[in-house]
PDB file of C-alpha atoms and ligand atoms in Angstrom:
ATOM      1  CA  UNK A   1      91.433 107.258 100.950  1.00 80.00           C
ATOM      2  CA  UNK A   2      90.650 110.271  98.644  1.00 93.00           C
ATOM      3  CA  UNK A   3      88.052 109.968  95.939  1.00 93.00           C
ATOM      4  CA  UNK A   4      88.515 108.710  92.528  1.00 96.00           C
ATOM      5  CA  UNK A   5      86.581 110.838  90.111  1.00 98.00           C
ATOM      6  CA  UNK A   6      85.973 110.667  86.347  1.00 98.00           C
ATOM      7  CA  UNK A   7      84.214 113.814  85.120  1.00 98.00           C
ATOM      8  CA  UNK A   8      82.995 114.565  81.541  1.00 98.00           C
ATOM      9  CA  UNK A   9      83.138 118.172  80.312  1.00 98.00           C
ATOM     10  CA  UNK A  10      80.796 118.210  77.292  1.00 98.00           C
ATOM     11  CA  UNK A  11      81.620 121.915  76.498  1.00 98.00           C
ATOM     12  CA  UNK A  12      79.037 123.328  74.223  1.00 98.00           C
ATOM     13  CA  UNK A  13      77.858 119.882  72.955  1.00 98.00           C
ATOM     14  CA  UNK A  14      74.734 118.007  73.117  1.00 98.00           C
ATOM     15  CA  UNK A  15      71.236 119.365  72.945  1.00 98.00           C
ATOM     16  CA  UNK A  16      68.869 118.410  75.740  1.00 97.00           C
ATOM     17  CA  UNK A  17      67.556 115.267  74.042  1.00 97.00           C
ATOM     18  CA  UNK A  18      71.071 114.220  72.614  1.00 98.00           C
ATOM     19  CA  UNK A  19      72.321 114.661  76.251  1.00 98.00           C
ATOM     20  CA  UNK A  20      69.471 112.534  77.705  1.00 96.00           C
ATOM     21  CA  UNK A  21      70.578 109.617  75.215  1.00 97.00           C
ATOM     22  CA  UNK A  22      74.174 109.756  75.975  1.00 98.00           C
ATOM     23  CA  UNK A  23      73.863 109.883  79.658  1.00 97.00           C
ATOM     24  CA  UNK A  24      71.211 106.995  79.588  1.00 95.00           C
ATOM     25  CA  UNK A  25      73.781 105.008  77.360  1.00 96.00           C
ATOM     26  CA  UNK A  26      76.749 105.839  79.933  1.00 96.00           C
ATOM     27  CA  UNK A  27      74.839 104.871  82.988  1.00 94.00           C
ATOM     28  CA  UNK A  28      73.371 101.512  81.405  1.00 92.00           C
ATOM     29  CA  UNK A  29      76.977 100.392  80.744  1.00 91.00           C
ATOM     30  CA  UNK A  30      78.155 100.987  84.025  1.00 86.00           C
ATOM     31  CA  UNK A  31      78.245  98.392  86.929  1.00 76.00           C
ATOM     32  CA  UNK A  32      76.869  99.722  90.304  1.00 73.00           C
ATOM     33  CA  UNK A  33      79.534  98.910  92.668  1.00 72.00           C
ATOM     34  CA  UNK A  34      82.296 100.979  91.118  1.00 79.00           C
ATOM     35  CA  UNK A  35      84.632 102.581  93.269  1.00 87.00           C
ATOM     36  CA  UNK A  36      84.715 105.885  91.152  1.00 93.00           C
ATOM     37  CA  UNK A  37      82.504 108.964  91.236  1.00 94.00           C
ATOM     38  CA  UNK A  38      81.275 109.955  87.986  1.00 96.00           C
ATOM     39  CA  UNK A  39      80.503 113.500  87.176  1.00 98.00           C
ATOM     40  CA  UNK A  40      78.587 114.723  83.929  1.00 98.00           C
ATOM     41  CA  UNK A  41      78.949 118.337  83.145  1.00 98.00           C
ATOM     42  CA  UNK A  42      76.515 119.061  80.239  1.00 98.00           C
ATOM     43  CA  UNK A  43      75.689 122.640  79.214  1.00 98.00           C
ATOM     44  CA  UNK A  44      73.142 124.382  81.326  1.00 98.00           C
ATOM     45  CA  UNK A  45      70.202 123.663  78.897  1.00 98.00           C
ATOM     46  CA  UNK A  46      70.820 119.922  79.411  1.00 97.00           C
ATOM     47  CA  UNK A  47      71.307 119.821  82.970  1.00 98.00           C
ATOM     48  CA  UNK A  48      67.535 119.082  83.748  1.00 96.00           C
ATOM     49  CA  UNK A  49      67.526 116.144  81.423  1.00 96.00           C
ATOM     50  CA  UNK A  50      70.764 114.713  82.675  1.00 96.00           C
ATOM     51  CA  UNK A  51      69.895 115.272  86.258  1.00 95.00           C
ATOM     52  CA  UNK A  52      66.666 113.275  85.598  1.00 94.00           C
ATOM     53  CA  UNK A  53      68.474 110.363  84.187  1.00 93.00           C
ATOM     54  CA  UNK A  54      71.176 110.181  86.998  1.00 93.00           C
ATOM     55  CA  UNK A  55      68.941 110.778  89.677  1.00 87.00           C
ATOM     56  CA  UNK A  56      68.370 107.086  90.498  1.00 78.00           C
ATOM     57  CA  UNK A  57      72.063 106.404  90.786  1.00 81.00           C
ATOM     58  CA  UNK A  58      74.329 107.253  94.004  1.00 78.00           C
ATOM     59  CA  UNK A  59      77.454 107.328  91.953  1.00 85.00           C
ATOM     60  CA  UNK A  60      76.826 109.639  89.023  1.00 94.00           C
ATOM     61  CA  UNK A  61      76.615 113.363  89.807  1.00 96.00           C
ATOM     62  CA  UNK A  62      75.703 116.317  87.609  1.00 97.00           C
ATOM     63  CA  UNK A  63      78.121 119.028  87.255  1.00 98.00           C
ATOM     64  CA  UNK A  64      78.113 122.327  85.368  1.00 98.00           C
ATOM     65  CA  UNK A  65      80.773 124.166  83.572  1.00 98.00           C
ATOM     66  CA  UNK A  66      80.865 127.534  85.093  1.00 98.00           C
ATOM     67  CA  UNK A  67      78.799 129.801  87.466  1.00 98.00           C
ATOM     68  CA  UNK A  68      78.338 133.542  88.137  1.00 98.00           C
ATOM     69  CA  UNK A  69      80.220 134.918  91.098  1.00 98.00           C
ATOM     70  CA  UNK A  70      77.143 136.467  92.357  1.00 98.00           C
ATOM     71  CA  UNK A  71      74.068 134.605  93.430  1.00 97.00           C
ATOM     72  CA  UNK A  72      71.393 136.867  91.687  1.00 97.00           C
ATOM     73  CA  UNK A  73      71.213 140.160  90.134  1.00 98.00           C
ATOM     74  CA  UNK A  74      71.475 142.071  86.998  1.00 98.00           C
ATOM     75  CA  UNK A  75      74.062 139.873  84.835  1.00 98.00           C
ATOM     76  CA  UNK A  76      72.195 139.245  81.541  1.00 98.00           C
ATOM     77  CA  UNK A  77      73.007 135.694  80.207  1.00 97.00           C
ATOM     78  CA  UNK A  78      74.669 134.277  83.427  1.00 98.00           C
ATOM     79  CA  UNK A  79      73.695 131.529  85.728  1.00 98.00           C
ATOM     80  CA  UNK A  80      74.247 131.369  89.505  1.00 98.00           C
ATOM     81  CA  UNK A  81      75.329 128.694  91.861  1.00 98.00           C
ATOM     82  CA  UNK A  82      72.024 128.926  93.688  1.00 98.00           C
ATOM     83  CA  UNK A  83      70.043 127.943  90.455  1.00 98.00           C
ATOM     84  CA  UNK A  84      72.472 125.170  89.651  1.00 98.00           C
ATOM     85  CA  UNK A  85      72.200 123.935  93.170  1.00 97.00           C
ATOM     86  CA  UNK A  86      68.366 123.512  92.833  1.00 96.00           C
ATOM     87  CA  UNK A  87      68.610 121.669  89.729  1.00 95.00           C
ATOM     88  CA  UNK A  88      70.546 119.036  91.224  1.00 95.00           C
ATOM     89  CA  UNK A  89      74.091 120.271  90.455  1.00 97.00           C
ATOM     90  CA  UNK A  90      76.750 119.003  92.723  1.00 97.00           C
ATOM     91  CA  UNK A  91      80.049 120.079  91.152  1.00 98.00           C
ATOM     92  CA  UNK A  92      81.053 122.941  89.026  1.00 98.00           C
ATOM     93  CA  UNK A  93      84.144 123.443  86.607  1.00 98.00           C
ATOM     94  CA  UNK A  94      85.675 126.899  87.488  1.00 98.00           C
ATOM     95  CA  UNK A  95      88.726 128.351  85.802  1.00 98.00           C
ATOM     96  CA  UNK A  96      88.802 126.130  82.684  1.00 98.00           C
ATOM     97  CA  UNK A  97      91.202 127.333  80.195  1.00 98.00           C
ATOM     98  CA  UNK A  98      88.474 128.098  77.591  1.00 98.00           C
ATOM     99  CA  UNK A  99      86.772 130.456  80.125  1.00 98.00           C
ATOM    100  CA  UNK A 100      90.208 132.102  80.647  1.00 98.00           C
ATOM    101  CA  UNK A 101      90.955 132.534  77.064  1.00 97.00           C
ATOM    102  CA  UNK A 102      87.433 133.551  75.676  1.00 97.00           C
ATOM    103  CA  UNK A 103      85.983 135.415  78.710  1.00 97.00           C
ATOM    104  CA  UNK A 104      89.297 136.780  80.124  1.00 97.00           C
ATOM    105  CA  UNK A 105      88.580 134.967  83.439  1.00 98.00           C
ATOM    106  CA  UNK A 106      91.465 135.238  85.972  1.00 98.00           C
ATOM    107  CA  UNK A 107      92.238 133.543  89.143  1.00 98.00           C
ATOM    108  CA  UNK A 108      91.183 136.417  91.306  1.00 98.00           C
ATOM    109  CA  UNK A 109      87.686 136.097  90.018  1.00 98.00           C
ATOM    110  CA  UNK A 110      87.845 132.416  90.036  1.00 98.00           C
ATOM    111  CA  UNK A 111      88.824 132.435  93.786  1.00 98.00           C
ATOM    112  CA  UNK A 112      85.623 134.375  94.339  1.00 98.00           C
ATOM    113  CA  UNK A 113      83.544 131.981  92.222  1.00 98.00           C
ATOM    114  CA  UNK A 114      85.008 129.068  94.349  1.00 98.00           C
ATOM    115  CA  UNK A 115      83.738 130.603  97.407  1.00 98.00           C
ATOM    116  CA  UNK A 116      80.476 131.212  95.950  1.00 98.00           C
ATOM    117  CA  UNK A 117      79.917 127.706  94.860  1.00 98.00           C
ATOM    118  CA  UNK A 118      81.196 126.138  98.057  1.00 98.00           C
ATOM    119  CA  UNK A 119      78.740 128.508  99.863  1.00 98.00           C
ATOM    120  CA  UNK A 120      75.854 126.919  97.927  1.00 98.00           C
ATOM    121  CA  UNK A 121      76.980 123.426  98.489  1.00 98.00           C
ATOM    122  CA  UNK A 122      78.510 122.874  95.240  1.00 98.00           C
ATOM    123  CA  UNK A 123      82.079 121.354  94.876  1.00 98.00           C
ATOM    124  CA  UNK A 124      84.202 123.341  92.731  1.00 98.00           C
ATOM    125  CA  UNK A 125      86.465 121.638  90.063  1.00 98.00           C
ATOM    126  CA  UNK A 126      89.140 124.084  89.789  1.00 98.00           C
ATOM    127  CA  UNK A 127      91.158 123.932  86.589  1.00 98.00           C
ATOM    128  CA  UNK A 128      94.739 124.941  86.432  1.00 98.00           C
ATOM    129  CA  UNK A 129      97.662 124.353  83.890  1.00 98.00           C
ATOM    130  CA  UNK A 130     100.297 126.179  81.656  1.00 98.00           C
ATOM    131  CA  UNK A 131     100.338 127.027  78.086  1.00 96.00           C
ATOM    132  CA  UNK A 132     102.639 125.462  75.470  1.00 95.00           C
ATOM    133  CA  UNK A 133     105.106 128.265  75.604  1.00 95.00           C
ATOM    134  CA  UNK A 134     105.396 128.238  79.264  1.00 97.00           C
ATOM    135  CA  UNK A 135     105.885 124.350  79.054  1.00 96.00           C
ATOM    136  CA  UNK A 136     108.669 124.933  76.439  1.00 95.00           C
ATOM    137  CA  UNK A 137     110.356 127.667  78.514  1.00 97.00           C
ATOM    138  CA  UNK A 138     110.181 125.281  81.533  1.00 97.00           C
ATOM    139  CA  UNK A 139     108.005 127.734  83.643  1.00 98.00           C
ATOM    140  CA  UNK A 140     105.156 125.243  84.200  1.00 98.00           C
ATOM    141  CA  UNK A 141     105.662 124.989  87.929  1.00 98.00           C
ATOM    142  CA  UNK A 142     105.696 128.709  88.340  1.00 98.00           C
ATOM    143  CA  UNK A 143     102.555 129.280  86.558  1.00 98.00           C
ATOM    144  CA  UNK A 144     100.664 126.669  88.238  1.00 98.00           C
ATOM    145  CA  UNK A 145     101.982 127.744  91.555  1.00 98.00           C
ATOM    146  CA  UNK A 146     100.863 131.359  91.084  1.00 98.00           C
ATOM    147  CA  UNK A 147      97.436 129.890  89.914  1.00 98.00           C
ATOM    148  CA  UNK A 148      96.859 127.719  92.980  1.00 98.00           C
ATOM    149  CA  UNK A 149      98.283 130.515  95.322  1.00 98.00           C
ATOM    150  CA  UNK A 150      95.668 132.982  93.917  1.00 98.00           C
ATOM    151  CA  UNK A 151      92.771 130.870  93.533  1.00 98.00           C
ATOM    152  CA  UNK A 152      92.929 128.670  96.586  1.00 98.00           C
ATOM    153  CA  UNK A 153      95.240 130.059  99.168  1.00 98.00           C
ATOM    154  CA  UNK A 154      92.449 132.427 100.412  1.00 98.00           C
ATOM    155  CA  UNK A 155      90.180 129.598 101.201  1.00 98.00           C
ATOM    156  CA  UNK A 156      89.540 128.226 104.962  1.00 98.00           C
ATOM    157  CA  UNK A 157      90.529 124.628 105.537  1.00 98.00           C
ATOM    158  CA  UNK A 158      86.802 123.850 105.478  1.00 98.00           C
ATOM    159  CA  UNK A 159      86.402 125.099 102.153  1.00 98.00           C
ATOM    160  CA  UNK A 160      89.752 123.887 100.881  1.00 98.00           C
ATOM    161  CA  UNK A 161      88.314 120.324 101.688  1.00 98.00           C
ATOM    162  CA  UNK A 162      85.366 120.859  99.047  1.00 98.00           C
ATOM    163  CA  UNK A 163      87.796 121.538  96.393  1.00 98.00           C
ATOM    164  CA  UNK A 164      88.801 119.125  93.463  1.00 98.00           C
ATOM    165  CA  UNK A 165      91.676 120.421  91.382  1.00 98.00           C
ATOM    166  CA  UNK A 166      92.082 119.406  87.630  1.00 98.00           C
ATOM    167  CA  UNK A 167      95.427 119.844  86.045  1.00 98.00           C
ATOM    168  CA  UNK A 168      95.060 120.464  82.492  1.00 98.00           C
ATOM    169  CA  UNK A 169      97.932 121.702  80.738  1.00 98.00           C
ATOM    170  CA  UNK A 170      96.542 124.093  77.894  1.00 97.00           C
ATOM    171  CA  UNK A 171      98.632 122.382  75.148  1.00 96.00           C
ATOM    172  CA  UNK A 172      97.154 119.090  75.782  1.00 96.00           C
ATOM    173  CA  UNK A 173      93.413 120.123  75.655  1.00 94.00           C
ATOM    174  CA  UNK A 174      91.596 119.066  72.395  1.00 91.00           C
ATOM    175  CA  UNK A 175      95.004 118.714  70.610  1.00 91.00           C
ATOM    176  CA  UNK A 176      95.471 114.793  70.879  1.00 86.00           C
ATOM    177  CA  UNK A 177      98.815 115.640  72.609  1.00 87.00           C
ATOM    178  CA  UNK A 178      98.621 114.149  75.998  1.00 90.00           C
ATOM    179  CA  UNK A 179     101.160 114.751  78.917  1.00 93.00           C
ATOM    180  CA  UNK A 180     103.098 111.858  79.636  1.00 96.00           C
ATOM    181  CA  UNK A 181     102.155 110.109  82.799  1.00 97.00           C
ATOM    182  CA  UNK A 182     105.504 111.119  84.239  1.00 97.00           C
ATOM    183  CA  UNK A 183     104.814 114.886  83.452  1.00 97.00           C
ATOM    184  CA  UNK A 184     101.339 114.679  84.925  1.00 98.00           C
ATOM    185  CA  UNK A 185     102.411 112.754  88.011  1.00 98.00           C
ATOM    186  CA  UNK A 186     105.184 115.467  88.467  1.00 98.00           C
ATOM    187  CA  UNK A 187     102.783 118.181  88.465  1.00 98.00           C
ATOM    188  CA  UNK A 188     100.168 116.411  90.569  1.00 98.00           C
ATOM    189  CA  UNK A 189     102.812 115.705  92.897  1.00 98.00           C
ATOM    190  CA  UNK A 190     103.871 119.417  93.091  1.00 98.00           C
ATOM    191  CA  UNK A 191     100.334 120.641  93.516  1.00 98.00           C
ATOM    192  CA  UNK A 192      99.598 118.233  96.506  1.00 98.00           C
ATOM    193  CA  UNK A 193     102.851 119.354  98.025  1.00 98.00           C
ATOM    194  CA  UNK A 194     101.816 122.977  97.843  1.00 98.00           C
ATOM    195  CA  UNK A 195      98.147 122.201  99.302  1.00 98.00           C
ATOM    196  CA  UNK A 196      99.998 120.184 102.155  1.00 98.00           C
ATOM    197  CA  UNK A 197     102.301 123.130 102.960  1.00 98.00           C
ATOM    198  CA  UNK A 198      99.353 125.624 103.007  1.00 98.00           C
ATOM    199  CA  UNK A 199      96.576 123.490 104.617  1.00 98.00           C
ATOM    200  CA  UNK A 200      98.170 120.381 106.223  1.00 98.00           C
ATOM    201  CA  UNK A 201      98.832 116.822 105.284  1.00 98.00           C
ATOM    202  CA  UNK A 202      95.313 115.592 105.986  1.00 97.00           C
ATOM    203  CA  UNK A 203      93.624 118.044 103.617  1.00 98.00           C
ATOM    204  CA  UNK A 204      96.126 117.378 100.969  1.00 98.00           C
ATOM    205  CA  UNK A 205      95.949 113.760 101.254  1.00 98.00           C
ATOM    206  CA  UNK A 206      92.200 113.668 100.865  1.00 98.00           C
ATOM    207  CA  UNK A 207      92.402 116.114  97.897  1.00 98.00           C
ATOM    208  CA  UNK A 208      91.297 114.441  94.532  1.00 98.00           C
ATOM    209  CA  UNK A 209      93.456 115.736  91.639  1.00 98.00           C
ATOM    210  CA  UNK A 210      92.309 115.133  88.104  1.00 98.00           C
ATOM    211  CA  UNK A 211      94.368 115.105  84.919  1.00 98.00           C
ATOM    212  CA  UNK A 212      92.763 116.708  81.834  1.00 97.00           C
ATOM    213  CA  UNK A 213      93.869 117.085  78.315  1.00 97.00           C
ATOM    214  CA  UNK A 214      93.441 114.442  75.392  1.00 95.00           C
ATOM    215  CA  UNK A 215      92.670 111.610  77.912  1.00 96.00           C
ATOM    216  CA  UNK A 216      91.279 108.684  76.167  1.00 96.00           C
ATOM    217  CA  UNK A 217      90.839 104.955  76.544  1.00 97.00           C
ATOM    218  CA  UNK A 218      94.232 104.245  75.276  1.00 96.00           C
ATOM    219  CA  UNK A 219      96.036 106.450  77.758  1.00 96.00           C
ATOM    220  CA  UNK A 220      93.872 106.554  80.867  1.00 97.00           C
ATOM    221  CA  UNK A 221      94.943 103.479  82.625  1.00 97.00           C
ATOM    222  CA  UNK A 222      98.800 104.628  82.553  1.00 97.00           C
ATOM    223  CA  UNK A 223      97.639 107.942  83.717  1.00 97.00           C
ATOM    224  CA  UNK A 224      95.284 106.825  86.375  1.00 97.00           C
ATOM    225  CA  UNK A 225      98.111 104.453  87.756  1.00 97.00           C
ATOM    226  CA  UNK A 226     100.269 107.263  88.930  1.00 98.00           C
ATOM    227  CA  UNK A 227     100.102 107.853  92.693  1.00 98.00           C
ATOM    228  CA  UNK A 228      99.058 111.296  92.681  1.00 98.00           C
ATOM    229  CA  UNK A 229      96.442 111.255  89.665  1.00 98.00           C
ATOM    230  CA  UNK A 230      92.930 110.359  91.051  1.00 98.00           C
ATOM    231  CA  UNK A 231      90.985 110.685  87.954  1.00 98.00           C
ATOM    232  CA  UNK A 232      90.423 112.586  84.881  1.00 98.00           C
ATOM    233  CA  UNK A 233      88.397 115.560  83.474  1.00 98.00           C
ATOM    234  CA  UNK A 234      87.591 114.324  80.071  1.00 98.00           C
ATOM    235  CA  UNK A 235      86.389 116.500  77.002  1.00 98.00           C
ATOM    236  CA  UNK A 236      86.106 115.074  73.582  1.00 97.00           C
ATOM    237  CA  UNK A 237      86.103 111.294  74.589  1.00 98.00           C
ATOM    238  CA  UNK A 238      83.217 112.089  77.266  1.00 98.00           C
ATOM    239  CA  UNK A 239      80.870 112.620  74.209  1.00 98.00           C
ATOM    240  CA  UNK A 240      81.248 108.981  73.103  1.00 98.00           C
ATOM    241  CA  UNK A 241      79.597 106.676  75.715  1.00 98.00           C
ATOM    242  CA  UNK A 242      81.839 103.612  75.067  1.00 97.00           C
ATOM    243  CA  UNK A 243      85.020 105.578  75.153  1.00 98.00           C
ATOM    244  CA  UNK A 244      83.886 107.330  78.397  1.00 98.00           C
ATOM    245  CA  UNK A 245      82.852 103.948  79.932  1.00 96.00           C
ATOM    246  CA  UNK A 246      86.339 102.607  79.004  1.00 96.00           C
ATOM    247  CA  UNK A 247      88.000 105.587  80.724  1.00 97.00           C
ATOM    248  CA  UNK A 248      86.144 104.967  83.870  1.00 96.00           C
ATOM    249  CA  UNK A 249      86.870 101.337  83.702  1.00 94.00           C
ATOM    250  CA  UNK A 250      90.594 101.992  83.406  1.00 92.00           C
ATOM    251  CA  UNK A 251      90.484 102.125  87.328  1.00 85.00           C
TER     252      UNK A 251
HETATM  253  P1  13P B 301      89.844 117.092  75.628  1.00 58.56           P
HETATM  254  O1  13P B 301      89.759 115.840  76.573  1.00 58.56           O
HETATM  255  O2  13P B 301      89.025 117.194  74.706  1.00 58.56           O
HETATM  256  O3  13P B 301      91.382 117.178  75.335  1.00 58.56           O
HETATM  257  O4  13P B 301      89.474 118.243  76.673  1.00 58.56           O
HETATM  258  C1  13P B 301      89.971 118.311  78.050  1.00 58.56           C
HETATM  259  C2  13P B 301      89.223 119.373  78.774  1.00 58.56           C
HETATM  260  O5  13P B 301      89.328 120.501  78.440  1.00 58.56           O
HETATM  261  C3  13P B 301      88.253 118.930  79.944  1.00 58.56           C
HETATM  262  O6  13P B 301      87.932 119.951  80.715  1.00 58.56           O
END
């Protein structure tokens, strides 16, 4: 069966010392034989501290929130997948809607970043999802179809097997407005269907598809009970150890 994953995206929050306290608090509260992989994605500057805390566990992994498309070079301010890999990073969020909005990243660039990350042994968590106006005009399937085709259809089957997808409707991110379990399930099923058609049933059935967007302890259980929802990408609630652990325990 496919992996269940709960990933916390800390975004631009938590200094290294704050991050070390938070991740210690999270790991202390978790029982060890959980059937869920946990991924913590701190800002770059907190990765080292977080990675040290989780080194002893086999089920908590360190992730990053982005990486550059090149492995090195004259790119002031950027961080490469090779650098992240050496720090113990095993997952990287790519194509997050905040990167698309504030840094004008598009799926053509994200497609290249995905290949770069996989080449360094880092599993991409590829984010897709429609904006509010696209949902209101019933274009959500077209939008997500285009995103997935552009970002993922150029991968080889081996590369695709390394990808995790996160469906994050932009209107649900940080707004307190969650997609209903029905809306999320419908989109996850659609995405899995697309992957099955392009890469085959075996790869599609092993693909973990996470839901993101105002996922909280109150709604996580119902979302995670849907057949095509394999976990969550959690923003705000991942900054609170109790809330994040409750979400993990919703499985
Ligand atoms: P929130 O959980 O704060 O809505 O953020 C979701 C998100 O963007 C995770 O990547």
